[in-house]
Amino acid sequence: MRLRASGIVAALLVVAGCAAPSMEEPSAAAPTPGFPVTIEHALGTTTIPAPPTRIVALSYEEDVLSQVGVVTVGRTENFYDPGSLHPWQEGAVDPRIVPLGGPDGLDLEEVAALEPDLVLATNYYGLEHVYQGLSAIAPTVGYRTGWGEATWQDTARVIGRAVGEEAEVEQRIRKVDGMVAGLAAELPGLAGKTFSSVFYHDPGQFTVDTNPDGHTAELLGQLGMVMSPRVVAEVVNRSVGAERMGVIDADLVRLGYASDDLRAQLTASPLFQAMPAVRDGRVFESDVLGATAGNNPTLLNVPWQLEQQRAVLERVAAS
C-alpha cells in the first residue's frame, strides 16, 4: 500500500472561548458521564475525552454508528463500486458520508480535512502503517489483537464503548443474535451439516477458508453447521486448483467470484457441473461484495448475508 501522507496531517485544535468575568477563572465544563474513555488495542492505548461527534470509520464501523445515531463524516471507499454504499448499507447508512482511500491507499490529508474527533479502525488492514499519522489527527482506536480476529459482536462492543452507546449497541447485538437463533430453530436440518467457503479469484484457482474458528465458521456455527473436515485436512495454504475442486464439495458451498467473466468460465466447466453441491442446488454464489461481507461481518451485514443465502440454506436443511 502506498501512502500519500506528505504535507501537514496533524489536525488543528480549535479553541472556542468566551469572555470570563473580571478577576475570575472561567469555569470548566462538567464532564460527560462515562467519559473520558480509555481503550487498549494492539497498537496502543487511546483516550477519548468526550462523546465524539465527527467520526471517521475505516472498517465498516458506520454500520454500527448508523444504528445508534452517531455521526460519521468519513468512511472507507467501496473499491468495487466507487462512490456507492455497500449493498447491505442501503437505506441505513447516510450516503453523504465522504468516501476515503483509493488505489494509492489512505490519504491522511483527506482524513485531517474532515476534522474528526475520533478515528475508528477496529478491523482496518494495514493499520500499522498509518496509525501514527492517524493518531496525530485524532484519537484512533485499532483492532484488539490482530486484523480480522475479533468477532463482529466484540468489535461492535468496542465501537459502542468508544462513542458512549454501550447499552444501545448491546441491545442491537442481542437483536441480531436472536434473529440468527430464530433461523436456526426454523431450519433444524442445518445442525451437523458441513460447509465450505471459497473464492474464485483467478482462472483455475480457488482461495479456500480453512479456519474453523473464523468469521464464516462462527456465523454458520450459530446455525449448527461445521466446516467440511475434508477442507480442513486436505487444503494447503488456503489454495485449491480447479482440477481438485471436488475437495471443496460440502453440504453447503459458499462461492464468491472476483468477476462476472470468472463466474462464466467456472460455471461452464464440466467438473464444476458434476460437483454434487452444484448438481443439487446447494451452492450459494455471490459477487465480490458478498464475499466482502463474509470476510467483514457487521451488525448490518450479518442479517443481509443470511437473507441472501436463505433459499440455499433451506435446501441444505431439507437435504
Coordinates of N, CA and C in Angstrom, one line a residue, residues 124-218:
Y124 N -9.1 -2.6 10.4 CA -8.6 -2.0 9.2 C -7.2 -2.7 8.9
Y125 N -7.2 -3.3 7.7 CA -6.0 -4.0 7.3 C -4.9 -3.0 6.9
G126 N -3.7 -3.2 7.4 CA -2.6 -2.3 7.2 C -2.6 -1.1 8.1
L127 N -3.3 -1.2 9.2 CA -3.4 0.0 10.1 C -2.0 0.3 10.7
E128 N -1.2 -0.7 10.9 CA 0.2 -0.4 11.5 C 1.0 0.6 10.7
H129 N 0.7 0.7 9.4 CA 1.4 1.6 8.5 C 0.9 3.1 8.6
V130 N -0.3 3.3 9.1 CA -0.8 4.7 9.2 C -1.3 5.1 10.6
Y131 N -1.1 4.2 11.5 CA -1.6 4.5 12.9 C -1.0 5.8 13.5
Q132 N 0.3 6.0 13.3 CA 0.9 7.2 13.9 C 0.4 8.5 13.2
G133 N 0.2 8.4 11.9 CA -0.4 9.6 11.2 C -1.8 9.8 11.6
L134 N -2.6 8.8 11.7 CA -4.0 9.0 12.1 C -4.1 9.5 13.6
S135 N -3.2 9.0 14.5 CA -3.2 9.4 15.8 C -2.9 10.9 16.0
A136 N -2.1 11.4 15.1 CA -1.8 12.8 15.1 C -2.9 13.7 14.7
I137 N -3.9 13.1 14.1 CA -5.1 13.8 13.6 C -6.2 13.8 14.7
A138 N -6.4 12.6 15.3 CA -7.5 12.4 16.3 C -7.2 11.1 17.0
P139 N -7.8 10.9 18.2 CA -7.7 9.6 18.9 C -8.1 8.5 17.9
T140 N -7.3 7.5 17.9 CA -7.5 6.4 16.9 C -7.6 5.1 17.6
V141 N -8.7 4.3 17.4 CA -8.9 3.0 18.0 C -8.7 1.9 17.0
G142 N -7.7 1.0 17.3 CA -7.4 -0.1 16.3 C -8.0 -1.4 16.8
Y143 N -7.6 -2.5 16.1 CA -8.1 -3.8 16.5 C -7.6 -4.2 17.8
R144 N -8.3 -5.1 18.5 CA -7.9 -5.5 19.8 C -6.6 -6.4 19.9
T145 N -6.6 -7.4 19.0 CA -5.4 -8.3 18.9 C -4.8 -8.3 17.6
G146 N -5.5 -8.5 16.5 CA -5.0 -8.5 15.2 C -6.1 -8.3 14.2
W147 N -5.7 -7.9 13.0 CA -6.7 -7.7 11.9 C -7.5 -8.9 11.7
G148 N -8.8 -8.8 11.6 CA -9.7 -9.9 11.3 C -9.9 -10.9 12.3
E149 N -9.5 -10.7 13.5 CA -9.5 -11.8 14.5 C -10.7 -11.7 15.4
A150 N -11.2 -10.5 15.7 CA -12.4 -10.3 16.6 C -13.7 -10.7 16.0
T151 N -14.6 -11.2 16.8 CA -16.0 -11.4 16.3 C -16.7 -10.1 16.0
W152 N -17.7 -10.1 15.2 CA -18.4 -8.8 14.9 C -19.0 -8.3 16.2
Q153 N -19.5 -9.2 17.1 CA -20.1 -8.7 18.3 C -19.1 -8.0 19.2
D154 N -17.9 -8.5 19.3 CA -16.9 -7.9 20.2 C -16.4 -6.6 19.6
T155 N -16.3 -6.5 18.3 CA -16.0 -5.3 17.6 C -17.1 -4.2 17.8
A156 N -18.3 -4.6 17.7 CA -19.4 -3.7 17.9 C -19.4 -3.1 19.4
R157 N -19.0 -4.0 20.3 CA -19.0 -3.5 21.7 C -17.9 -2.5 21.9
V158 N -16.7 -2.7 21.2 CA -15.7 -1.7 21.3 C -16.2 -0.3 20.7
I159 N -16.9 -0.4 19.6 CA -17.4 0.8 19.0 C -18.4 1.5 19.9
G160 N -19.3 0.7 20.5 CA -20.3 1.3 21.4 C -19.6 2.0 22.6
R161 N -18.6 1.3 23.1 CA -17.8 2.0 24.3 C -17.2 3.2 23.9
A162 N -16.6 3.3 22.7 CA -15.9 4.5 22.2 C -16.8 5.7 22.1
V163 N -18.0 5.4 21.7 CA -18.9 6.6 21.5 C -20.0 6.7 22.6
G164 N -19.8 6.0 23.7 CA -20.7 6.2 24.8 C -22.1 5.6 24.6
E165 N -22.2 4.5 23.8 CA -23.5 3.9 23.5 C -23.5 2.4 23.7
E166 N -22.8 2.0 24.8 CA -22.7 0.6 25.1 C -24.0 -0.1 25.2
A167 N -24.9 0.4 26.0 CA -26.2 -0.2 26.2 C -27.0 -0.4 24.9
E168 N -27.0 0.6 24.1 CA -27.8 0.6 22.9 C -27.2 -0.4 21.9
V169 N -25.9 -0.4 21.8 CA -25.2 -1.4 20.9 C -25.4 -2.8 21.4
E170 N -25.4 -3.0 22.7 CA -25.6 -4.4 23.2 C -27.0 -4.8 22.9
Q171 N -28.0 -3.9 22.9 CA -29.3 -4.3 22.6 C -29.4 -4.7 21.1
R172 N -28.7 -4.0 20.2 CA -28.7 -4.3 18.8 C -28.0 -5.6 18.5
I173 N -27.0 -5.9 19.3 CA -26.3 -7.2 19.1 C -27.3 -8.3 19.5
R174 N -28.0 -8.2 20.6 CA -28.9 -9.2 21.0 C -30.0 -9.4 20.0
K175 N -30.4 -8.4 19.3 CA -31.5 -8.5 18.3 C -31.0 -9.3 17.1
V176 N -29.8 -9.0 16.7 CA -29.2 -9.8 15.5 C -29.0 -11.2 15.9
D177 N -28.4 -11.5 17.1 CA -28.1 -12.8 17.5 C -29.4 -13.6 17.7
G178 N -30.5 -12.9 18.1 CA -31.8 -13.5 18.3 C -32.3 -13.9 16.9
M179 N -32.1 -13.1 15.9 CA -32.6 -13.4 14.5 C -31.9 -14.6 14.0
V180 N -30.5 -14.7 14.3 CA -29.8 -15.9 13.8 C -30.3 -17.2 14.6
A181 N -30.5 -17.0 15.9 CA -31.1 -18.2 16.6 C -32.4 -18.6 16.1
G182 N -33.2 -17.6 15.7 CA -34.5 -17.9 15.2 C -34.5 -18.7 13.9
L183 N -33.5 -18.3 13.0 CA -33.3 -19.0 11.8 C -32.8 -20.5 12.0
A184 N -31.9 -20.7 13.0 CA -31.5 -22.0 13.4 C -32.7 -22.9 13.9
A185 N -33.6 -22.3 14.6 CA -34.7 -23.0 15.1 C -35.7 -23.3 14.0
E186 N -35.8 -22.4 13.0 CA -36.7 -22.6 11.9 C -36.1 -23.7 10.9
L187 N -34.8 -23.8 10.9 CA -34.2 -24.8 9.9 C -33.3 -25.8 10.7
P188 N -33.9 -26.6 11.6 CA -33.1 -27.5 12.4 C -32.3 -28.5 11.6
G189 N -32.7 -28.7 10.3 CA -31.9 -29.6 9.5 C -30.5 -29.2 9.2
L190 N -30.2 -27.9 9.5 CA -28.8 -27.4 9.3 C -27.8 -28.0 10.3
A191 N -28.3 -28.5 11.4 CA -27.4 -28.9 12.5 C -26.6 -30.1 12.0
G192 N -25.3 -30.0 12.1 CA -24.4 -31.0 11.7 C -24.0 -31.0 10.3
K193 N -24.6 -30.2 9.5 CA -24.3 -30.1 8.0 C -23.0 -29.4 7.9
T194 N -22.3 -29.8 6.8 CA -20.9 -29.2 6.5 C -21.0 -28.1 5.5
F195 N -20.0 -27.2 5.6 CA -19.9 -26.1 4.6 C -18.5 -25.9 4.2
S196 N -18.3 -25.3 3.0 CA -17.0 -24.8 2.6 C -17.2 -23.4 2.1
S197 N -16.2 -22.5 2.2 CA -16.3 -21.1 1.8 C -15.1 -20.8 0.9
V198 N -15.4 -20.5 -0.4 CA -14.3 -20.4 -1.3 C -14.5 -19.2 -2.2
F199 N -13.4 -18.7 -2.8 CA -13.4 -17.5 -3.6 C -12.6 -17.9 -4.9
Y200 N -13.3 -17.7 -6.0 CA -12.6 -18.0 -7.3 C -12.0 -16.7 -7.8
H201 N -10.7 -16.5 -7.7 CA -10.1 -15.2 -7.9 C -9.3 -15.1 -9.2
D202 N -8.9 -16.3 -9.7 CA -8.1 -16.3 -11.0 C -8.5 -17.6 -11.7
P203 N -8.4 -17.6 -13.1 CA -8.7 -18.8 -13.8 C -8.1 -20.0 -13.2
G204 N -8.9 -21.0 -12.9 CA -8.4 -22.3 -12.4 C -8.0 -22.3 -11.0
Q205 N -8.3 -21.2 -10.2 CA -7.7 -21.1 -8.9 C -8.7 -20.6 -7.8
F206 N -8.8 -21.4 -6.7 CA -9.7 -21.0 -5.6 C -8.9 -20.6 -4.4
T207 N -9.3 -19.6 -3.7 CA -8.9 -19.4 -2.3 C -9.9 -20.0 -1.4
V208 N -9.5 -20.8 -0.4 CA -10.4 -21.6 0.5 C -10.2 -21.1 1.9
D209 N -11.3 -20.9 2.6 CA -11.3 -20.6 4.0 C -11.0 -21.9 4.8
T210 N -9.9 -22.0 5.5 CA -9.6 -23.2 6.2 C -9.6 -23.0 7.8
N211 N -10.1 -21.8 8.2 CA -10.1 -21.5 9.6 C -11.4 -21.9 10.3
P212 N -11.4 -23.0 11.1 CA -12.6 -23.4 11.7 C -13.1 -22.5 12.8
D213 N -12.3 -21.5 13.1 CA -12.7 -20.5 14.2 C -12.9 -19.1 13.6
G214 N -12.9 -19.0 12.2 CA -13.0 -17.7 11.6 C -14.4 -17.2 11.5
H215 N -14.6 -16.1 10.8 CA -15.9 -15.4 10.8 C -17.0 -16.2 10.2
T216 N -16.7 -16.9 9.0 CA -17.7 -17.7 8.4 C -18.1 -18.9 9.3
A217 N -17.1 -19.5 9.9 CA -17.4 -20.7 10.8 C -18.2 -20.2 12.0
E218 N -17.9 -19.0 12.5 CA -18.6 -18.5 13.7 C -20.1 -18.3 13.3

